[in-house]
mmCIF file of C-alpha atoms in Angstrom:
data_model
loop_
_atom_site.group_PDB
_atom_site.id
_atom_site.type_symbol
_atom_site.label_atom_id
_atom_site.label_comp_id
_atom_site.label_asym_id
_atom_site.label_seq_id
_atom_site.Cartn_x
_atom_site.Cartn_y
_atom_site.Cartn_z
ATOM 1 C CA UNK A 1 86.751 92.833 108.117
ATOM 2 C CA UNK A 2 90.636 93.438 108.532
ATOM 3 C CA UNK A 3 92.340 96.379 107.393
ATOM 4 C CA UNK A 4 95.547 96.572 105.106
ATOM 5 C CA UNK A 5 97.168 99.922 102.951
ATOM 6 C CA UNK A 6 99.171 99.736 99.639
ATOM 7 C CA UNK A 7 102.757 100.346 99.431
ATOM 8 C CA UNK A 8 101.280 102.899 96.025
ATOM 9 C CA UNK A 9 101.178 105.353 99.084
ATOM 10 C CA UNK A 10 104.614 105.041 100.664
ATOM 11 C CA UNK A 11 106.818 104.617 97.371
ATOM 12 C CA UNK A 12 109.663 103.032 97.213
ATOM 13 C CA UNK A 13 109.660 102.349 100.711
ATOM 14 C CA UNK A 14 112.043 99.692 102.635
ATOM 15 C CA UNK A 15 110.054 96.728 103.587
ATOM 16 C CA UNK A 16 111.461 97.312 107.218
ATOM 17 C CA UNK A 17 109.572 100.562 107.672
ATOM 18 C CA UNK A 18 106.237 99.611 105.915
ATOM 19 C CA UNK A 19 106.180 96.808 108.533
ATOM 20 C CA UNK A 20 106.172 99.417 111.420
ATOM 21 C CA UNK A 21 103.373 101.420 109.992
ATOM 22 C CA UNK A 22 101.635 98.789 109.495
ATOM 23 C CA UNK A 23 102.263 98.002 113.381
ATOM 24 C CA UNK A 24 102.102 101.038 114.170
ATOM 25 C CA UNK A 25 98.582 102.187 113.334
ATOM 26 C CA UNK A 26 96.962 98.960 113.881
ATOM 27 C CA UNK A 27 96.810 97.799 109.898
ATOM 28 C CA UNK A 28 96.738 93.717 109.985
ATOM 29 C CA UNK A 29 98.041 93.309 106.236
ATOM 30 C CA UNK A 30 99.780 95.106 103.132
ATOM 31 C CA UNK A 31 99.523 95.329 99.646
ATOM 32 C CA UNK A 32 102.624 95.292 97.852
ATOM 33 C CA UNK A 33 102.768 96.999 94.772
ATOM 34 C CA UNK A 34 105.070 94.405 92.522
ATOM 35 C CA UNK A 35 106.804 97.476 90.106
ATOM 36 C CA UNK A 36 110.626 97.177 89.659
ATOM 37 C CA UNK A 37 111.015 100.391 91.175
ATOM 38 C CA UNK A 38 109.553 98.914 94.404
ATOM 39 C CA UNK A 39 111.844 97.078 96.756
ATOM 40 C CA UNK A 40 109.457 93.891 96.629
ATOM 41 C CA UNK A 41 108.924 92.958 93.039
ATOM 42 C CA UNK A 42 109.185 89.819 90.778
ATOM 43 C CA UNK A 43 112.704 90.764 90.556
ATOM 44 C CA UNK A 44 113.621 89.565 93.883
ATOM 45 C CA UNK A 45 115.599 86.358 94.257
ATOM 46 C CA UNK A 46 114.889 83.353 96.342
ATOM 47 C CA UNK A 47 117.137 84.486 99.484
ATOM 48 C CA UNK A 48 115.486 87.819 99.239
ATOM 49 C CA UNK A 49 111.524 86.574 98.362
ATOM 50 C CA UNK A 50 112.221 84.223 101.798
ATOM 51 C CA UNK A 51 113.931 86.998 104.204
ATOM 52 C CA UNK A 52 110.778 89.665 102.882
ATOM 53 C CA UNK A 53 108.088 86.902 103.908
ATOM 54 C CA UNK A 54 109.681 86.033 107.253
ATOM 55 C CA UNK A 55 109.693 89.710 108.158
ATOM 56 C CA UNK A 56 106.029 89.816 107.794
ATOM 57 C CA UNK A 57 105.672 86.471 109.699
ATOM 58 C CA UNK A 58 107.645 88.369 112.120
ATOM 59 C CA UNK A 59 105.970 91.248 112.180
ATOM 60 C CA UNK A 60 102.373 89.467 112.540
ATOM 61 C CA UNK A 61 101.445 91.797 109.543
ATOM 62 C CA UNK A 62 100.284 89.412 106.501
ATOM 63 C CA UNK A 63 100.666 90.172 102.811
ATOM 64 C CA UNK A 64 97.435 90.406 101.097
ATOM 65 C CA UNK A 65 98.476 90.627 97.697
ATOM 66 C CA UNK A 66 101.064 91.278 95.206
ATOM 67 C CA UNK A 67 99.746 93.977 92.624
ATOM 68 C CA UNK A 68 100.955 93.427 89.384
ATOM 69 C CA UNK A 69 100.108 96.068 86.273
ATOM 70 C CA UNK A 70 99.127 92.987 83.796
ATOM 71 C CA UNK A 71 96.946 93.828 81.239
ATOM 72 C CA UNK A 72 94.740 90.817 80.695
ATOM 73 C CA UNK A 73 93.080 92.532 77.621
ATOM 74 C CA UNK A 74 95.350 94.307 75.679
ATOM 75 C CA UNK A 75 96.348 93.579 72.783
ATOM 76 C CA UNK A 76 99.374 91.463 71.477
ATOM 77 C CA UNK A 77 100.492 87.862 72.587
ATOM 78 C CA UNK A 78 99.032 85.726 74.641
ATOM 79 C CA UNK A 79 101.778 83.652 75.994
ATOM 80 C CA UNK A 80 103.503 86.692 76.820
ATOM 81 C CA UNK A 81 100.888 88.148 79.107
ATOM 82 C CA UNK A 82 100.468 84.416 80.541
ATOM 83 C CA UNK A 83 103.884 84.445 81.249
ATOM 84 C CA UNK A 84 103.664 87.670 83.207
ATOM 85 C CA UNK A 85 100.828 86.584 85.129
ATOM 86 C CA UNK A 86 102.803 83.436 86.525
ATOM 87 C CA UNK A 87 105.748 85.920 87.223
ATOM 88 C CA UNK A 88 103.332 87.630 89.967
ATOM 89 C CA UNK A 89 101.809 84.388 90.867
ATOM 90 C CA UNK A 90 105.514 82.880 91.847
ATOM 91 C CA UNK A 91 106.330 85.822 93.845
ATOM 92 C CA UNK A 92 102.770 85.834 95.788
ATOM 93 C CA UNK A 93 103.280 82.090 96.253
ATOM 94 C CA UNK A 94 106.838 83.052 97.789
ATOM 95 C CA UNK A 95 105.850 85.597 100.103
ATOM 96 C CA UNK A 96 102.467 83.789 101.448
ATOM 97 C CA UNK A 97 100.048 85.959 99.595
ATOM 98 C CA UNK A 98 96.545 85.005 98.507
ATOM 99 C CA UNK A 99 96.244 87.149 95.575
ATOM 100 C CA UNK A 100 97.659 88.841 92.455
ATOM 101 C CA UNK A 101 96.411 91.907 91.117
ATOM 102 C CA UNK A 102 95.481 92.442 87.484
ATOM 103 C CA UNK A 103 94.122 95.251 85.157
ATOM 104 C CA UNK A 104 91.975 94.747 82.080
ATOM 105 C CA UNK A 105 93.803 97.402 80.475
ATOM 106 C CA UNK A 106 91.998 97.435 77.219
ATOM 107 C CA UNK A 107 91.874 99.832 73.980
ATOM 108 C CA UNK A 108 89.196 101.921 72.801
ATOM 109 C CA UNK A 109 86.689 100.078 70.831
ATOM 110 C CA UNK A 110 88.758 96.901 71.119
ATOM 111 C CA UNK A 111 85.796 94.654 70.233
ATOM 112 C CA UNK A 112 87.129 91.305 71.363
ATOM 113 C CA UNK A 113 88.825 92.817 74.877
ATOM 114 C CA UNK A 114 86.581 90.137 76.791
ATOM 115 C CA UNK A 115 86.883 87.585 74.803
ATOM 116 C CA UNK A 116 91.049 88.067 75.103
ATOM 117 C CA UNK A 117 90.836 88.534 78.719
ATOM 118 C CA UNK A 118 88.653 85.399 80.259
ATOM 119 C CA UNK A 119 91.030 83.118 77.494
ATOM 120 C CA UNK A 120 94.173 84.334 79.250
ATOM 121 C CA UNK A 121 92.536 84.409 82.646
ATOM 122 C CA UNK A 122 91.040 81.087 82.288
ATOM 123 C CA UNK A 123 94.507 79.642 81.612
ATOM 124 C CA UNK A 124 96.342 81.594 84.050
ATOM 125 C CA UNK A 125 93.802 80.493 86.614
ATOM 126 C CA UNK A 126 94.826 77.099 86.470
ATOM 127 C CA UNK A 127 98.721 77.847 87.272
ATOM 128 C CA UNK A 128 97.142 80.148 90.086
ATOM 129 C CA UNK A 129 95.547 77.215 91.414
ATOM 130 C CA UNK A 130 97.999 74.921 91.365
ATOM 131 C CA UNK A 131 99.940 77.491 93.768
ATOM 132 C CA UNK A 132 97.378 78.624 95.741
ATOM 133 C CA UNK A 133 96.994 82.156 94.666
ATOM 134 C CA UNK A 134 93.863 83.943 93.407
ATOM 135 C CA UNK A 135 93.943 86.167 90.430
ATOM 136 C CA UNK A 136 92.445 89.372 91.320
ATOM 137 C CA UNK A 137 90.505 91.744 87.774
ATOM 138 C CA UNK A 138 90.517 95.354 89.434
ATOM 139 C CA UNK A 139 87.521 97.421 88.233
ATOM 140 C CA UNK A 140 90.258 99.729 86.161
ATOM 141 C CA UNK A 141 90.546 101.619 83.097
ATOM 142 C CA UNK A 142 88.527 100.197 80.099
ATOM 143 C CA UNK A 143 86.120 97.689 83.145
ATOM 144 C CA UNK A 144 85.517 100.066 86.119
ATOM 145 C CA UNK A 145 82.473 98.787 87.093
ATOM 146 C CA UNK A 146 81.238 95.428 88.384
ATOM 147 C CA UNK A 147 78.843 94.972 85.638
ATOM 148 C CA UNK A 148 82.329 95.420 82.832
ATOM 149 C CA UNK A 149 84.388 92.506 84.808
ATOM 150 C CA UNK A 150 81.377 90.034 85.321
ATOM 151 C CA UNK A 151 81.475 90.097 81.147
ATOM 152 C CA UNK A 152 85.178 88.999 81.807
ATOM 153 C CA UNK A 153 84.717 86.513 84.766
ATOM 154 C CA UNK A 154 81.611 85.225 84.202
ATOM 155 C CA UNK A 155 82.733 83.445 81.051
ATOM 156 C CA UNK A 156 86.019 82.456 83.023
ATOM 157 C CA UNK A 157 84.176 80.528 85.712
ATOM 158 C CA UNK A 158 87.362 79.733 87.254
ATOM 159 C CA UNK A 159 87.822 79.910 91.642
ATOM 160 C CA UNK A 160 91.188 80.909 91.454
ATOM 161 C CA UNK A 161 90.117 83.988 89.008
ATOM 162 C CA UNK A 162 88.201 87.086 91.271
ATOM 163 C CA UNK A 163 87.389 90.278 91.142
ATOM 164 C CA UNK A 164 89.076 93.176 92.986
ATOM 165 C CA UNK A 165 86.313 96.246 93.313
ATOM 166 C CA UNK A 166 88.241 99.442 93.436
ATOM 167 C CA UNK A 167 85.690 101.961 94.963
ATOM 168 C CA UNK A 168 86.851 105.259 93.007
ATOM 169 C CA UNK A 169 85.988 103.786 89.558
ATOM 170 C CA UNK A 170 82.858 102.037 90.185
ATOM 171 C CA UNK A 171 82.265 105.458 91.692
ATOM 172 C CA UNK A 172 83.679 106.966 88.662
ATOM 173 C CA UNK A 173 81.726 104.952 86.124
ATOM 174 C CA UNK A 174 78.192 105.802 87.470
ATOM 175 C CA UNK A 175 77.796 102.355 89.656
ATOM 176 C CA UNK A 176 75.825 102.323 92.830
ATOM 177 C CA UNK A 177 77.438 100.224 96.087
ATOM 178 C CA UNK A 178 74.978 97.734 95.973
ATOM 179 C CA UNK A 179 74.756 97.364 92.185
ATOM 180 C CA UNK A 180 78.542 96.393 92.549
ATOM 181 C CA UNK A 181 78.641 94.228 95.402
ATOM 182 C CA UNK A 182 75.485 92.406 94.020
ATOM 183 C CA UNK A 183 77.331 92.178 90.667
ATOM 184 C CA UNK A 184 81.176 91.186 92.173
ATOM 185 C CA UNK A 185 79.959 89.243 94.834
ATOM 186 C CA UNK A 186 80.628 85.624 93.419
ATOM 187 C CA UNK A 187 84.021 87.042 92.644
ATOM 188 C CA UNK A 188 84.843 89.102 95.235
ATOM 189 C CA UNK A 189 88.591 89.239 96.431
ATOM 190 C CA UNK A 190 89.045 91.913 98.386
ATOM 191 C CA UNK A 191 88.210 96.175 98.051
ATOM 192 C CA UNK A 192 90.240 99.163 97.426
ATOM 193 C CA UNK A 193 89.183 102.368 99.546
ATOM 194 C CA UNK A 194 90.201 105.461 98.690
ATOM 195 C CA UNK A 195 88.938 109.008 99.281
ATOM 196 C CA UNK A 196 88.834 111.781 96.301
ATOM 197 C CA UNK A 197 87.199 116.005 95.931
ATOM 198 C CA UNK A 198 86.134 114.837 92.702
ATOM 199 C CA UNK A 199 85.293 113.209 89.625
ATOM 200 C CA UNK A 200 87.579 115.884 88.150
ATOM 201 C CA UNK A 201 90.205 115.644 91.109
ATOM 202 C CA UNK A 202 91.101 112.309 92.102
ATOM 203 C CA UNK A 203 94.424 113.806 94.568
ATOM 204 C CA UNK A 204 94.282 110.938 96.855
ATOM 205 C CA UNK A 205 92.841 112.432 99.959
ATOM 206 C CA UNK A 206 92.297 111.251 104.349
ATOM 207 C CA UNK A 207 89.860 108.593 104.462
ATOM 208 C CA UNK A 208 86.326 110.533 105.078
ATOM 209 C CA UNK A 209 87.556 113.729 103.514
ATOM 210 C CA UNK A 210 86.057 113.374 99.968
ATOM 211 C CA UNK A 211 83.077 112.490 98.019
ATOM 212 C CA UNK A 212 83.238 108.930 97.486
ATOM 213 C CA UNK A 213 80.554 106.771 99.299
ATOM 214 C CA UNK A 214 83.109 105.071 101.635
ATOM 215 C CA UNK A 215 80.409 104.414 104.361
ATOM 216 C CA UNK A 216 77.758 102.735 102.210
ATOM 217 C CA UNK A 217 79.954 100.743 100.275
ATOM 218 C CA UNK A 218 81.155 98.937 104.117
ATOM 219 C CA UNK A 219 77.376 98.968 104.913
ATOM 220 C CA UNK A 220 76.478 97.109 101.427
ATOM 221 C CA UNK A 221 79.375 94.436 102.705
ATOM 222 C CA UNK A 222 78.611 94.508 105.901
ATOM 223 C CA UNK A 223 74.300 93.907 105.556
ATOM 224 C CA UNK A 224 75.732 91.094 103.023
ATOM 225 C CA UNK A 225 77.926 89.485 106.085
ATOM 226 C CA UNK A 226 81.014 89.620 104.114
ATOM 227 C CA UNK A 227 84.423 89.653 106.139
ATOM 228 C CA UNK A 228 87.041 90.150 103.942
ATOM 229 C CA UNK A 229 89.664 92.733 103.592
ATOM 230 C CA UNK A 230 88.924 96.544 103.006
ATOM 231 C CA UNK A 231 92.780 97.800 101.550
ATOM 232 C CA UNK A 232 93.242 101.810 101.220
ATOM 233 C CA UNK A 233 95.014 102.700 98.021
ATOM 234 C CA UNK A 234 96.348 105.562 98.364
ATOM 235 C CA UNK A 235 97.890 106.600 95.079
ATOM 236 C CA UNK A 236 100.740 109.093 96.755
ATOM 237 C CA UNK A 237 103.396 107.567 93.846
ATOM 238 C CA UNK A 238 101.072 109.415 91.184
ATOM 239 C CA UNK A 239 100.238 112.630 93.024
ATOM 240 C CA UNK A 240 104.004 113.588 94.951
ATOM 241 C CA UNK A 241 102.211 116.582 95.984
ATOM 242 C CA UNK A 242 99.673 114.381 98.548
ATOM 243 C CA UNK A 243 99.926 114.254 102.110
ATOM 244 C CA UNK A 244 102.512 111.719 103.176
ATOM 245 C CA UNK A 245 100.250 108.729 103.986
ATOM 246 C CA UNK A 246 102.542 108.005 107.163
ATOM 247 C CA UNK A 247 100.672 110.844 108.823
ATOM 248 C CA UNK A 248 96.802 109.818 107.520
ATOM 249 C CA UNK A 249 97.241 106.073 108.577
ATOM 250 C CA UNK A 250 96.027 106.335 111.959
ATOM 251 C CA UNK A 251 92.939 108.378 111.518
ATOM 252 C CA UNK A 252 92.293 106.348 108.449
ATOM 253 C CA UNK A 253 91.994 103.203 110.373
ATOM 254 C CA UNK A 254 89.878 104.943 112.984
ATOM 255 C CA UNK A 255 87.883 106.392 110.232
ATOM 256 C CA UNK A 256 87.352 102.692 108.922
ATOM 257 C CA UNK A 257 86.494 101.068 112.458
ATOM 258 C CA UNK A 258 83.775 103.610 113.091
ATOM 259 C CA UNK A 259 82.551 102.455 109.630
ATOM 260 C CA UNK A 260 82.105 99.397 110.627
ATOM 261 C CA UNK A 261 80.923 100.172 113.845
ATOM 262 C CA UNK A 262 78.076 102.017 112.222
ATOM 263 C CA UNK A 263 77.112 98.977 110.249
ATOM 264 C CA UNK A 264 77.132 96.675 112.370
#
């Protein structure tokens, strides 16, 4: 499996000096979080989408993914959230990336939130093949589990639309490892690692430091032979109070290897 970090924990960050962390501690890719307050984000023109991507190349650090804050499920218009969804698609396309980060993002008792979100998946899908990008569901908000999105992208039964398992909310939502792998496997992007104290204190903490089953969630993919990518949210931009992630990098990638040793 290769190792990336999100730019959620190093906000607002120049691309220049994400690059050498990434170097630095021995991370092969980055997820960019695509918010206008971010210096990569569907704002960027041509010149600018082209100089960020050959940085990377130069760099030998790849972009995994451009994470977008899409709703696929809310409600409102569908063209407009279609619309949005190619937005992040160009900009992945631009800057080499495979995938595009969604959330499902719907209400409470919103009784047709599946329905809404394979239909606008299931067309987006087809732009996001045409441009080689996969379209990524996170296991977020009103889905957090594996079993929520397969109800979404089972119906969808699109290639180019996948899952994205985000560790702390399967967690959250009472979902074994290997009752989400088995259930996201088809669909399976890549996964968000995090660490947390608790269900009632999700500060983002060092990799290994909290309560969230980090090491069987790499055994469940590693017994299954997958060998994607294994990206560590760290949500610093919501909790300013965190440890700077520039100082947890290292040990968090040594934390990870040993993980992987140990399931090998």
């Amino acid at each position: 499996m290769k190792l990336a970090f999100s730019t959620l924990g190093v906000p607002g960050l120049p691309v220049p000096e994400v690059l050498a962390l990434a170097s630095a501690h021995g991370y092969h890719g980055v997820e960019l979080r695509a918010h206008p307050e971010e210096p990569v984000n569907p704002g960027l023109g041509p010149d600018e989408r082209a100089a960020t991507a050959a940085a990377f190349e130069a760099a030998g650090v790849e972009v995994l993914g451009v994470a977008g804050y899409v709703q696929v499920a809310a409600d409102g218009d569908d063209a407009a959230v279609i619309e949005e969804i190619r937005t992040l698609i160009d900009l992945a396309k631009d800057l080499g990336a495979p995938y595009v980060r969604v959330f499902p993002g719907a209400a409470d008792g919103q009784e047709d939130a599946d329905v809404v979100a394979a239909r606008r998946l299931g067309t987006a899908a087809e732009y996001a093949a045409d441009h080689g990008v996969r379209i990524l569901l996170e296991t977020h908000d009103s889905h957090r589990t594996g079993a929520d999105a397969i109800r979404v992208l089972g119906p969808v039964g699109h290639r180019n639309a996948g899952a994205l398992w985000d560790v702390m909310h399967t967690w959250l939502g009472g979902e074994q490892p290997q009752e989400t792998y088995a259930a996201l496997s088809p669909y399976l992007g890549y996964v968000q690692v995090k660490d947390i104290a608790s269900a009632q204190d999700t500060t983002p903490l060092a990799l290994g430091a909290g309560v969230l089953p980090l090491a069987e969630c790499v055994e469940v993919l590693s017994r299954h032979g997958w060998d994607g990518w294994l990206c560590w949210e760290y949500e610093k931009r919501w909790y300013p109070d965190a440890e700077p992630l520039a100082g947890l990098l290292g040990r968090g990638r040594e934390h990870l290897s040993r993980l992987l040793n140990d399931s090998a």
